[in-house]
Amino acid sequence: MTDIRISWYTLTEDLGPGKRFALWVQGCKRNCKGCIAPSLRDMDGGEVMKISDLAKSIISSGADLTISGGEPYLQSEALCVLIDTVRTSRPQTGVICYTGNTYEDISSDPLTSRVDLLIDGEYIEELDDGRPMRGSSNQRLIFLTDRYDTKDLPANRQNRFIFTEKGFRMTGIPSDGAKALIDMMSNGDAYENK
C-alpha cells in the first residue's frame, strides 16, 4: 500500500486539542441527511497521494492528526500505513478519527487500534444538539487510550472558513451560525463541501 485517496488537508485547531493536521479522506457509502461534505462521497474523487509524501507533511508540521472524511474506514489499510509511518518518526503523535460506523462494528479493524479518540456513529441531522467535537447526540467520543481526556477538548463547537479560488471550505463541526453562513454562501458552486 503506497497511496491514499484524499480530498484535502490543513493545519487547524478546530478538530481537537492543540494544533491538528486535519485530513479528509475521499469516499463514503452513506448518504446522511444534512451531510456537510457530500462531495467526499465519490469513491473516485479527490486526489491520489503517496502515503510517504503525506507522512512527511504530517511529521514536519509537528501537529497531532485528525482524520475525517468521507469514511476513513474505507481506507483503513492506507491509514494504518500512514499512522505507522508518522509514529516511526514521532511516536507521540495523537490520532483522532471520525467515522460513521459504530465502535462495535469496527473494534477489530486494525485502524481502531491506532486511534486515541474515536468519534463514532452516523450523523443524524435531527439529533444535532450543538455539542462540541461531534455532529449529533448519537455520536460518541470513545477514548481508546489515555492520550486525551474530556478536559482537553473544546467546550464549544469551533469552526473556521478557508476561502480558495474555487469557493470556500470549512473546518470543524459547524455551529448554527456556520450552517447559516454556509446556506447563505453556497449558491451555485461557491461552497466546496469539504
CSV table of C-alpha atoms in Angstrom, one decimal:
chain,number,residue,atom,x,y,z
A,1,MET,CA,0.0,0.0,0.0
A,2,THR,CA,1.7,3.2,-1.2
A,3,ASP,CA,-1.2,5.6,-2.0
A,4,ILE,CA,-4.2,7.1,-0.3
A,5,ARG,CA,-7.1,9.0,-1.8
A,6,ILE,CA,-7.7,12.3,0.0
A,7,SER,CA,-9.8,15.3,-0.6
A,8,TRP,CA,-7.7,17.8,1.3
A,9,TYR,CA,-5.7,18.6,4.4
A,10,THR,CA,-4.9,21.6,6.5
A,11,LEU,CA,-3.5,22.7,9.9
A,12,THR,CA,-6.2,23.7,12.3
A,13,GLU,CA,-7.1,24.0,16.0
A,14,ASP,CA,-10.8,23.2,15.3
A,15,LEU,CA,-10.9,19.4,15.4
A,16,GLY,CA,-9.4,18.5,18.7
A,17,PRO,CA,-7.0,19.8,21.3
A,18,GLY,CA,-3.9,21.7,20.1
A,19,LYS,CA,-2.5,22.1,16.6
A,20,ARG,CA,-4.0,19.4,14.3
A,21,PHE,CA,-3.1,18.1,10.9
A,22,ALA,CA,-6.6,17.6,9.7
A,23,LEU,CA,-7.0,15.1,6.8
A,24,TRP,CA,-10.2,14.5,4.9
A,25,VAL,CA,-10.2,11.2,3.1
A,26,GLN,CA,-12.3,10.6,0.0
A,27,GLY,CA,-15.1,8.1,-0.3
A,28,CYS,CA,-18.3,7.4,1.7
A,29,LYS,CA,-21.1,5.0,1.0
A,30,ARG,CA,-23.5,6.7,3.4
A,31,ASN,CA,-26.0,9.3,2.4
A,32,CYS,CA,-26.6,11.1,5.7
A,33,LYS,CA,-29.3,13.8,5.5
A,34,GLY,CA,-27.6,17.2,6.2
A,35,CYS,CA,-24.1,15.8,5.4
A,36,ILE,CA,-21.7,18.7,5.5
A,37,ALA,CA,-19.4,17.1,2.9
A,38,PRO,CA,-21.4,15.4,0.2
A,39,SER,CA,-18.6,15.9,-2.3
A,40,LEU,CA,-16.5,13.4,-0.3
A,41,ARG,CA,-18.8,10.5,-1.1
A,42,ASP,CA,-17.4,9.9,-4.6
A,43,MET,CA,-15.1,6.9,-4.2
A,44,ASP,CA,-13.0,8.1,-7.2
A,45,GLY,CA,-13.0,11.8,-6.2
A,46,GLY,CA,-10.3,13.8,-4.6
A,47,GLU,CA,-6.6,13.1,-5.4
A,48,VAL,CA,-4.4,10.2,-5.0
A,49,MET,CA,-1.4,11.0,-2.8
A,50,LYS,CA,1.7,8.9,-1.9
A,51,ILE,CA,1.5,7.9,1.8
A,52,SER,CA,5.2,8.7,2.2
A,53,ASP,CA,4.7,12.3,1.0
A,54,LEU,CA,1.6,12.8,3.2
A,55,ALA,CA,3.5,11.3,6.2
A,56,LYS,CA,6.4,13.8,5.6
A,57,SER,CA,4.0,16.7,5.7
A,58,ILE,CA,2.4,15.5,9.0
A,59,ILE,CA,5.8,14.8,10.6
A,60,SER,CA,7.2,18.2,9.6
A,61,SER,CA,4.0,20.0,10.8
A,62,GLY,CA,4.7,18.9,14.4
A,63,ALA,CA,0.9,18.5,14.8
A,64,ASP,CA,-1.3,15.7,16.0
A,65,LEU,CA,-3.6,14.1,13.4
A,66,THR,CA,-7.4,14.3,13.0
A,67,ILE,CA,-8.8,12.0,10.3
A,68,SER,CA,-12.3,12.7,8.8
A,69,GLY,CA,-14.0,12.3,5.5
A,70,GLY,CA,-15.7,10.7,3.7
A,71,GLU,CA,-15.4,7.5,5.6
A,72,PRO,CA,-11.9,6.8,6.9
A,73,TYR,CA,-12.6,3.1,7.5
A,74,LEU,CA,-13.0,2.6,3.7
A,75,GLN,CA,-9.2,3.3,3.5
A,76,SER,CA,-8.3,1.6,6.7
A,77,GLU,CA,-5.2,-0.2,5.3
A,78,ALA,CA,-3.7,3.0,3.9
A,79,LEU,CA,-4.4,5.0,7.1
A,80,CYS,CA,-2.7,2.3,9.1
A,81,VAL,CA,0.4,2.6,7.0
A,82,LEU,CA,0.2,6.4,7.2
A,83,ILE,CA,-0.1,6.4,11.0
A,84,ASP,CA,2.6,3.8,11.5
A,85,THR,CA,4.9,5.8,9.2
A,86,VAL,CA,4.3,9.0,11.1
A,87,ARG,CA,4.7,7.4,14.5
A,88,THR,CA,8.0,5.8,13.5
A,89,SER,CA,9.4,9.4,13.4
A,90,ARG,CA,7.1,10.9,16.0
A,91,PRO,CA,5.8,8.2,18.4
A,92,GLN,CA,3.9,10.7,20.5
A,93,THR,CA,1.6,11.7,17.6
A,94,GLY,CA,-2.0,11.7,18.8
A,95,VAL,CA,-4.8,10.5,16.5
A,96,ILE,CA,-8.4,11.4,16.5
A,97,CYS,CA,-10.7,9.7,13.9
A,98,TYR,CA,-14.3,10.4,12.9
A,99,THR,CA,-16.4,7.5,11.5
A,100,GLY,CA,-20.0,6.9,10.5
A,101,ASN,CA,-19.5,3.3,11.8
A,102,THR,CA,-20.1,2.3,15.4
A,103,TYR,CA,-17.2,1.2,17.6
A,104,GLU,CA,-18.8,-2.2,17.9
A,105,ASP,CA,-18.7,-2.7,14.1
A,106,ILE,CA,-15.0,-1.6,13.8
A,107,SER,CA,-13.4,-2.6,17.1
A,108,SER,CA,-11.4,-5.3,15.5
A,109,ASP,CA,-10.3,-3.2,12.5
A,110,PRO,CA,-6.5,-2.6,12.6
A,111,LEU,CA,-7.1,1.2,12.2
A,112,THR,CA,-9.1,1.3,15.5
A,113,SER,CA,-6.0,0.1,17.4
A,114,ARG,CA,-4.1,3.1,16.2
A,115,VAL,CA,-6.6,5.7,17.2
A,116,ASP,CA,-6.6,7.5,20.5
A,117,LEU,CA,-10.0,9.2,20.3
A,118,LEU,CA,-12.8,7.8,18.1
A,119,ILE,CA,-15.9,9.8,17.3
A,120,ASP,CA,-18.3,7.1,16.1
A,121,GLY,CA,-21.8,7.0,14.6
A,122,GLU,CA,-23.7,8.2,11.6
A,123,TYR,CA,-24.6,11.9,11.5
A,124,ILE,CA,-28.4,12.3,12.2
A,125,GLU,CA,-29.5,15.9,11.4
A,126,GLU,CA,-32.5,15.8,13.8
A,127,LEU,CA,-30.1,14.9,16.7
A,128,ASP,CA,-27.7,17.8,16.1
A,129,ASP,CA,-27.6,19.3,19.6
A,130,GLY,CA,-24.7,21.8,19.1
A,131,ARG,CA,-22.3,20.0,21.4
A,132,PRO,CA,-18.6,20.2,20.6
A,133,MET,CA,-16.5,17.5,18.8
A,134,ARG,CA,-19.5,15.7,17.3
A,135,GLY,CA,-22.3,16.4,14.8
A,136,SER,CA,-25.2,14.7,16.6
A,137,SER,CA,-26.1,13.3,20.0
A,138,ASN,CA,-26.0,9.7,18.9
A,139,GLN,CA,-22.2,10.0,18.1
A,140,ARG,CA,-19.9,9.0,20.9
A,141,LEU,CA,-16.5,10.2,22.0
A,142,ILE,CA,-14.6,7.0,22.8
A,143,PHE,CA,-11.3,7.4,24.5
A,144,LEU,CA,-9.3,4.4,23.3
A,145,THR,CA,-6.0,5.4,25.0
A,146,ASP,CA,-5.1,7.9,27.8
A,147,ARG,CA,-3.7,10.3,25.3
A,148,TYR,CA,-6.7,12.6,25.5
A,149,ASP,CA,-9.2,13.3,28.3
A,150,THR,CA,-12.5,15.2,28.2
A,151,LYS,CA,-10.8,18.2,29.9
A,152,ASP,CA,-8.6,18.5,26.9
A,153,LEU,CA,-11.5,19.0,24.5
A,154,PRO,CA,-13.0,22.3,23.5
A,155,ALA,CA,-16.1,23.5,25.4
A,156,ASN,CA,-17.8,24.8,22.3
A,157,ARG,CA,-18.0,23.9,18.7
A,158,GLN,CA,-15.2,25.5,16.8
A,159,ASN,CA,-15.0,26.1,13.1
A,160,ARG,CA,-13.4,28.4,10.5
A,161,PHE,CA,-13.8,29.1,6.9
A,162,ILE,CA,-10.9,28.8,4.4
A,163,PHE,CA,-11.5,30.8,1.2
A,164,THR,CA,-9.9,29.4,-2.0
A,165,GLU,CA,-10.1,30.3,-5.7
A,166,LYS,CA,-12.8,27.7,-6.1
A,167,GLY,CA,-15.0,28.9,-3.2
A,168,PHE,CA,-14.6,28.1,0.5
A,169,ARG,CA,-14.1,25.2,2.8
A,170,MET,CA,-15.0,24.9,6.5
A,171,THR,CA,-13.0,23.1,9.2
A,172,GLY,CA,-14.6,22.0,12.4
A,173,ILE,CA,-18.1,20.9,13.4
A,174,PRO,CA,-20.5,23.5,12.1
A,175,SER,CA,-22.3,25.7,14.6
A,176,ASP,CA,-25.7,27.1,13.9
A,177,GLY,CA,-24.1,30.3,12.7
A,178,ALA,CA,-21.7,28.4,10.4
A,179,LYS,CA,-24.6,26.4,9.0
A,180,ALA,CA,-26.5,29.7,8.3
A,181,LEU,CA,-23.4,31.2,6.6
A,182,ILE,CA,-22.9,28.0,4.5
A,183,ASP,CA,-26.6,28.2,3.4
A,184,MET,CA,-26.2,31.8,2.5
A,185,MET,CA,-22.9,31.5,0.7
A,186,SER,CA,-23.5,28.1,-1.0
A,187,ASN,CA,-25.5,29.4,-4.0
A,188,GLY,CA,-24.0,27.7,-7.1
A,189,ASP,CA,-20.6,26.2,-6.7
A,190,ALA,CA,-19.1,28.6,-4.2
A,191,TYR,CA,-19.0,26.0,-1.4
A,192,GLU,CA,-16.6,23.1,-2.0
A,193,ASN,CA,-18.5,21.0,0.6
A,194,LYS,CA,-15.3,19.9,2.4
